[in-house]
mmCIF file of C-alpha atoms in Angstrom:
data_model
loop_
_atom_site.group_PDB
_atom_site.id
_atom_site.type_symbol
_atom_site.label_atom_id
_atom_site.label_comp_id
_atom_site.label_asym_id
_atom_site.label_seq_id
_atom_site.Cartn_x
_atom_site.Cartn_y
_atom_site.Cartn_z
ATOM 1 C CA UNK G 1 130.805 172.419 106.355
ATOM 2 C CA UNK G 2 133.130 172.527 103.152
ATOM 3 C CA UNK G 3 131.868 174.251 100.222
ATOM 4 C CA UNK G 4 130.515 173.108 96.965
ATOM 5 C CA UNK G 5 132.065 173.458 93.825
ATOM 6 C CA UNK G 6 129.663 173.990 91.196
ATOM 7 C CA UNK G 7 130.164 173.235 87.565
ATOM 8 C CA UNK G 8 128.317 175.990 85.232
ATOM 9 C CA UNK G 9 128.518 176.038 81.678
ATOM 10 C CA UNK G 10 130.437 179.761 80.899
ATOM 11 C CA UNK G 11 128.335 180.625 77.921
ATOM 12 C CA UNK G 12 124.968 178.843 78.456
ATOM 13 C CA UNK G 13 124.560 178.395 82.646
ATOM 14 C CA UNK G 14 121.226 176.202 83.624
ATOM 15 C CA UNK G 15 119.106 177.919 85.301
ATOM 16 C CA UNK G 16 118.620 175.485 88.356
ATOM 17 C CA UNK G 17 122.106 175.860 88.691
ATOM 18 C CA UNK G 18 122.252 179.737 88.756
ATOM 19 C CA UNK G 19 119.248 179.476 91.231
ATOM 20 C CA UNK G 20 121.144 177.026 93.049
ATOM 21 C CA UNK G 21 123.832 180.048 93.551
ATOM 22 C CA UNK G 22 121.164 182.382 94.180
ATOM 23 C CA UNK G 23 119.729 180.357 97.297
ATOM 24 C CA UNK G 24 122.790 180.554 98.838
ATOM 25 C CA UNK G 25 123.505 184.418 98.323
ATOM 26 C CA UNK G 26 119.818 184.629 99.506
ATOM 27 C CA UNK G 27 121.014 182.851 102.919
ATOM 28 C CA UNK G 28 123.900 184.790 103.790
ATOM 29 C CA UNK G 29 126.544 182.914 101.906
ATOM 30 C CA UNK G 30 129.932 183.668 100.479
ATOM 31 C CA UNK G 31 130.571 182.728 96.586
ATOM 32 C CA UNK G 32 133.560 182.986 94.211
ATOM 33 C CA UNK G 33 132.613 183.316 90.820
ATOM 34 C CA UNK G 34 133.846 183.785 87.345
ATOM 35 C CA UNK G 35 134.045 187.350 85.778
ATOM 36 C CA UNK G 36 136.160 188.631 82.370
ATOM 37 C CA UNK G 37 139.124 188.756 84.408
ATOM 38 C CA UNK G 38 140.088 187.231 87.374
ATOM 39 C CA UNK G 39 137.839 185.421 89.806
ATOM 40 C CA UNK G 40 135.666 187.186 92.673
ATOM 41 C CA UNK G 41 134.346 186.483 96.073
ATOM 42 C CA UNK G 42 131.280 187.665 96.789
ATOM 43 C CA UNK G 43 127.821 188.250 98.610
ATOM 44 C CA UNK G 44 124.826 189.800 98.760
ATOM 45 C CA UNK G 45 124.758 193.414 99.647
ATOM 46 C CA UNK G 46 122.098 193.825 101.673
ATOM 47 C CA UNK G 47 123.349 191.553 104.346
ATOM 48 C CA UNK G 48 125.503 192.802 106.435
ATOM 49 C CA UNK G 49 126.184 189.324 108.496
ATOM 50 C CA UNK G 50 127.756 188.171 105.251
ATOM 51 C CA UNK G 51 129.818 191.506 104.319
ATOM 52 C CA UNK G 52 131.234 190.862 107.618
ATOM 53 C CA UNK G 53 132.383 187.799 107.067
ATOM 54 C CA UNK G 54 133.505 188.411 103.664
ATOM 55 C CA UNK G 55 135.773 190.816 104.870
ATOM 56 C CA UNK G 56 137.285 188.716 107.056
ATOM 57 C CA UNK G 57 138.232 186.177 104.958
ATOM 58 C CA UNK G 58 140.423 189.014 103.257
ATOM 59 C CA UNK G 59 141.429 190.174 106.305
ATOM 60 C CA UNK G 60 139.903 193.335 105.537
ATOM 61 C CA UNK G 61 138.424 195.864 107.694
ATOM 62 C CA UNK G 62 134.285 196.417 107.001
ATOM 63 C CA UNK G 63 134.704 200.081 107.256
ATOM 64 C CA UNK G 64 137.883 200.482 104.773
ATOM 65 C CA UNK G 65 137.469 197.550 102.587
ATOM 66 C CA UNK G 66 137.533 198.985 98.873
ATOM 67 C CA UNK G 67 135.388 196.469 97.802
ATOM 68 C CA UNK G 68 132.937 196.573 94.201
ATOM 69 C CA UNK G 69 129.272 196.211 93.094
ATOM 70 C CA UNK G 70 128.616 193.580 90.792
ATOM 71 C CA UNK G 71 126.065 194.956 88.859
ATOM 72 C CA UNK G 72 124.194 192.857 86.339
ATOM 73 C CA UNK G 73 123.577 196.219 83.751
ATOM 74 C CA UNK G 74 123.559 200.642 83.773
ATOM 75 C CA UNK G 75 120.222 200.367 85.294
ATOM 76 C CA UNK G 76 121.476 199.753 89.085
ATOM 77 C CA UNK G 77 124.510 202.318 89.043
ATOM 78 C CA UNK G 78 121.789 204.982 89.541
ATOM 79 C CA UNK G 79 121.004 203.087 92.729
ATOM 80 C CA UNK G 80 124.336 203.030 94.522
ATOM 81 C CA UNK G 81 125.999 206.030 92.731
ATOM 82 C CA UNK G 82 125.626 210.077 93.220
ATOM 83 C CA UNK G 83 126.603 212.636 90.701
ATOM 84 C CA UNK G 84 126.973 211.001 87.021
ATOM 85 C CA UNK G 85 127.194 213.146 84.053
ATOM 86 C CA UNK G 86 125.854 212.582 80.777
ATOM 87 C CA UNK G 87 128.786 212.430 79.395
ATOM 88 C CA UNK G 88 130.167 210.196 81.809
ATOM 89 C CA UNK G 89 127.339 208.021 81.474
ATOM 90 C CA UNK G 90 127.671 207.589 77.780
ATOM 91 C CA UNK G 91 131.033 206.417 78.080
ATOM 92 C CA UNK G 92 130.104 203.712 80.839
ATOM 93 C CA UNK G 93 127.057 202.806 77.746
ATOM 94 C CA UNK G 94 130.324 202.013 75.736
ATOM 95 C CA UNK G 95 132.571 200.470 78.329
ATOM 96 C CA UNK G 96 130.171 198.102 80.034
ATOM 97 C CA UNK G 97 130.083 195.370 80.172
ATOM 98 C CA UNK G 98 133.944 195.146 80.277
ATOM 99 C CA UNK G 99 136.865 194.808 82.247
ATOM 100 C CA UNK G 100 136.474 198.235 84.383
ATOM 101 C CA UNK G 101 135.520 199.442 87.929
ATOM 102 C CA UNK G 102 134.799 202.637 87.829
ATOM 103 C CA UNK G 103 134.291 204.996 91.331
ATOM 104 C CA UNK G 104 131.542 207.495 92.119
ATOM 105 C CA UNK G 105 130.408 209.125 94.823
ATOM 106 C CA UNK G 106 128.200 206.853 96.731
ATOM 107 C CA UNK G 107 124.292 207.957 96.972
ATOM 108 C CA UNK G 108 122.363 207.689 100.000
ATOM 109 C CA UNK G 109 120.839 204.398 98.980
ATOM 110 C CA UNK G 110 123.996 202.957 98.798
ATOM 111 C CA UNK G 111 124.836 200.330 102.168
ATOM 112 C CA UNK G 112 126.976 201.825 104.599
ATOM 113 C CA UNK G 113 128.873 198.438 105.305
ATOM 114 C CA UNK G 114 131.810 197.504 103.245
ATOM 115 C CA UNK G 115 133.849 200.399 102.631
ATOM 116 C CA UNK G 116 130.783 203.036 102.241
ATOM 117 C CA UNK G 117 131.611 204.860 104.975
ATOM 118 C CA UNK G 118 134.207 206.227 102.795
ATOM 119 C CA UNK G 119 131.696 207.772 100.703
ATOM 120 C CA UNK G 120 132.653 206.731 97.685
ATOM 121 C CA UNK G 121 131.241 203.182 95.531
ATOM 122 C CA UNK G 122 133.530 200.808 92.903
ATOM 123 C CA UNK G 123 130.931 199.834 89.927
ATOM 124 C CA UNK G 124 131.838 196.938 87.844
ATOM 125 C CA UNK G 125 129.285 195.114 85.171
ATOM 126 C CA UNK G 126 132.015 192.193 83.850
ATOM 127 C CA UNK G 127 131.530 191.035 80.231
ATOM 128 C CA UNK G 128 130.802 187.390 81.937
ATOM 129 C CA UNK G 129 127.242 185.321 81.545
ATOM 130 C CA UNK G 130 127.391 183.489 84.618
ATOM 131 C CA UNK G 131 128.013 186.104 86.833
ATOM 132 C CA UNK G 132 125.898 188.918 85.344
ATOM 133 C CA UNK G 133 122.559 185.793 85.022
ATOM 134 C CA UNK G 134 123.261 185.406 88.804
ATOM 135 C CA UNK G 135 123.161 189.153 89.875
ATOM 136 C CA UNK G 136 119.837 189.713 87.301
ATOM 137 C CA UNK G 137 118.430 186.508 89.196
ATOM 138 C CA UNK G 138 119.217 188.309 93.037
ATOM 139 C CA UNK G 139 117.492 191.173 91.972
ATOM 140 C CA UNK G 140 120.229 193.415 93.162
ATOM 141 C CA UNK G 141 124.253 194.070 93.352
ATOM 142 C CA UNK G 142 126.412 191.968 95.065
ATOM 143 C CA UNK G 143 129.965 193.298 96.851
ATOM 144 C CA UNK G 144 132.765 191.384 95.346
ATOM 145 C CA UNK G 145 136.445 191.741 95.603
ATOM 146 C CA UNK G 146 139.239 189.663 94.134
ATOM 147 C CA UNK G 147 140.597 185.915 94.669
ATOM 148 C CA UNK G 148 144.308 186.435 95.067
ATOM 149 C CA UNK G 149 146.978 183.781 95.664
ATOM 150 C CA UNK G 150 148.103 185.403 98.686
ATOM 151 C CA UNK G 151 146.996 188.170 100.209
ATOM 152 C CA UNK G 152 149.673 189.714 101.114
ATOM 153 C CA UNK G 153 150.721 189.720 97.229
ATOM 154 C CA UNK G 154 148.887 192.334 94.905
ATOM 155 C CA UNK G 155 149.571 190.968 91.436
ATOM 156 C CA UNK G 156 149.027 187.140 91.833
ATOM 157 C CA UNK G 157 145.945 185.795 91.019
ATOM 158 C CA UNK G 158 144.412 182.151 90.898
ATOM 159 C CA UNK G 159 143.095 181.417 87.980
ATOM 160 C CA UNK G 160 142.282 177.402 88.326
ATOM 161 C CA UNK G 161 138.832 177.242 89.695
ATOM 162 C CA UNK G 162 140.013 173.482 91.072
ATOM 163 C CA UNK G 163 143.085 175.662 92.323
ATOM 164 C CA UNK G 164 140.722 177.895 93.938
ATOM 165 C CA UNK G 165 138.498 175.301 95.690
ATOM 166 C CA UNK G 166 140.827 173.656 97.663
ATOM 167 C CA UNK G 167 142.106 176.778 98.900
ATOM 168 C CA UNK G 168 138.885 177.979 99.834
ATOM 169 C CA UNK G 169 136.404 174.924 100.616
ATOM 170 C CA UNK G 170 136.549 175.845 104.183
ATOM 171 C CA UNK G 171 135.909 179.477 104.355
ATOM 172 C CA UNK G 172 133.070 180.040 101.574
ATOM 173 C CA UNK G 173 129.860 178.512 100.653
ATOM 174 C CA UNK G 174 130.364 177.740 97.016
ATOM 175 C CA UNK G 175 132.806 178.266 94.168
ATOM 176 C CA UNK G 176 132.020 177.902 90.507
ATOM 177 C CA UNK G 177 133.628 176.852 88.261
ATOM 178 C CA UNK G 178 132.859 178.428 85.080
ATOM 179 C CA UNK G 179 136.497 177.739 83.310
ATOM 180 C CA UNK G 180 139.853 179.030 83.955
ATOM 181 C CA UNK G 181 139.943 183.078 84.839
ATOM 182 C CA UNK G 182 142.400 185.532 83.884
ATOM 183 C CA UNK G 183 145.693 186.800 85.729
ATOM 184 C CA UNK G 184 144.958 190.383 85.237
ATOM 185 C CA UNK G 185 142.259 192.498 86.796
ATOM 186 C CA UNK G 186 140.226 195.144 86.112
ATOM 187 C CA UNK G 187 141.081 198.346 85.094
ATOM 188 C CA UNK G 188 139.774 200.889 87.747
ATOM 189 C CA UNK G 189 139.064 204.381 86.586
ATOM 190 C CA UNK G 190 138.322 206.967 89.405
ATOM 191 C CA UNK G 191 134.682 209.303 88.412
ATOM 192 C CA UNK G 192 134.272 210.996 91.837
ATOM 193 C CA UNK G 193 135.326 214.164 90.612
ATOM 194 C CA UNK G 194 133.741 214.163 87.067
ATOM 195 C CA UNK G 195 136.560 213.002 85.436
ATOM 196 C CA UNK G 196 138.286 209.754 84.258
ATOM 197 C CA UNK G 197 141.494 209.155 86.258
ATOM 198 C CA UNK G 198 143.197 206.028 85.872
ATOM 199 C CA UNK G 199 143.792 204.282 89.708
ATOM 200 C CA UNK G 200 144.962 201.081 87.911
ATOM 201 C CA UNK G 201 145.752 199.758 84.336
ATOM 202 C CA UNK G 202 143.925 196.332 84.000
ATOM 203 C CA UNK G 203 142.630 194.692 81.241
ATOM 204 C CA UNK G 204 140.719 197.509 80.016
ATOM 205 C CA UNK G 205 142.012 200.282 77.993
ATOM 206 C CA UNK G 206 139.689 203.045 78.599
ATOM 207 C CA UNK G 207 141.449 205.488 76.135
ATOM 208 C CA UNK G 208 139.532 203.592 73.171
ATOM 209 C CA UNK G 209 135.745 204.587 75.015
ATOM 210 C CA UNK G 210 136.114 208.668 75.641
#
């Protein structure tokens, strides 16, 4: 059955239509959504039917896929993350919501599908309303990795949500469309080892937070 593409307002989303979202995270489905830099694709952590199939849209395997937690605020990292610092934490305070992933070591509670076995977790809390409404509405994370133009490419990125529809109407549930996203990703700064090493220069510029 092809997907639905759902218009959402990017600064004030309905609720029925964020619920609307919601209902099909709930059931298993795969999204793509709107963040503060390029578009993700997405499900609900704690189902591991749809990890599964999330990863093989990517063509990813479960137990290697690097993918991220879409947190909705600081208050989940605690969850899904082992080993942050005070000082580490104040610096997320400053940098989130914004364009960063940041690693940790991944705590106990974390779910061992989609890339977990690796023992470490990629946090990100986008600067994005739609997105962040939708996680605080599923009550928890969702794993997310990026919409790319081809997958075999690492720096191309489809930013028309139109665009992004008919490539994906048959493989996903729903895709928003919450405006056009950006071309450049997150930045993704590596914790694990108490310390703030840069993996990849995004968007963010995490000099300016520590």
């Amino acid at each position: 059955m092809p997907a639905t593409l759902l218009r959402i307002h990017p600064d004030n989303p309905p609720q029925n239509r964020i619920q609307q979202v919601v209902d099909v995270l709930r059931k298993g489905g795969i999204i793509i959504y709107p963040t503060d830099t390029v578009y993700g694709i997405g499900c609900d952590i704690h189902n591991p039917k749809a990890v599964d199939r999330l990863c093989r849209i990517k063509g990813l395997n479960p137990d290697k896929a690097n993918l991220s937690f879409i947190c909705s605020d600081l208050s989940h990292i605690a969850d899904y993350a082992h080993g942050i610092t005070t000082p580490t934490y104040k610096v997320l305070k400053k940098a989130l919501p914004g364009p960063f992933t940041f690693i940790f070591e991944a705590s106990s509670k974390a779910p061992r599908q989609g890339g977990n076995k690796r023992k470490t977790v990629g946090i990100r809390v986008p600067d994005n309303t739609i997105i962040i409404q939708l996680v605080k509405e599923l009550g928890n994370p969702i794993f997310s990795t990026s919409v790319r133009e081809d997958e075999n490419t690492l720096d191309e990125y489809v930013t028309d949500p139109d665009l992004i529809f008919e490539k994906y109407r048959l493989l996903v549930d729903l895709v928003i469309d919450g405006g056009f996203g950006n071309n450049v990703p997150s930045t993704i700064i590596d914790c694990s080892n108490n310390d703030f090493e840069l993996v990849r220069q995004g968007a963010g510029d995490i000099e300016q937070y520590l």
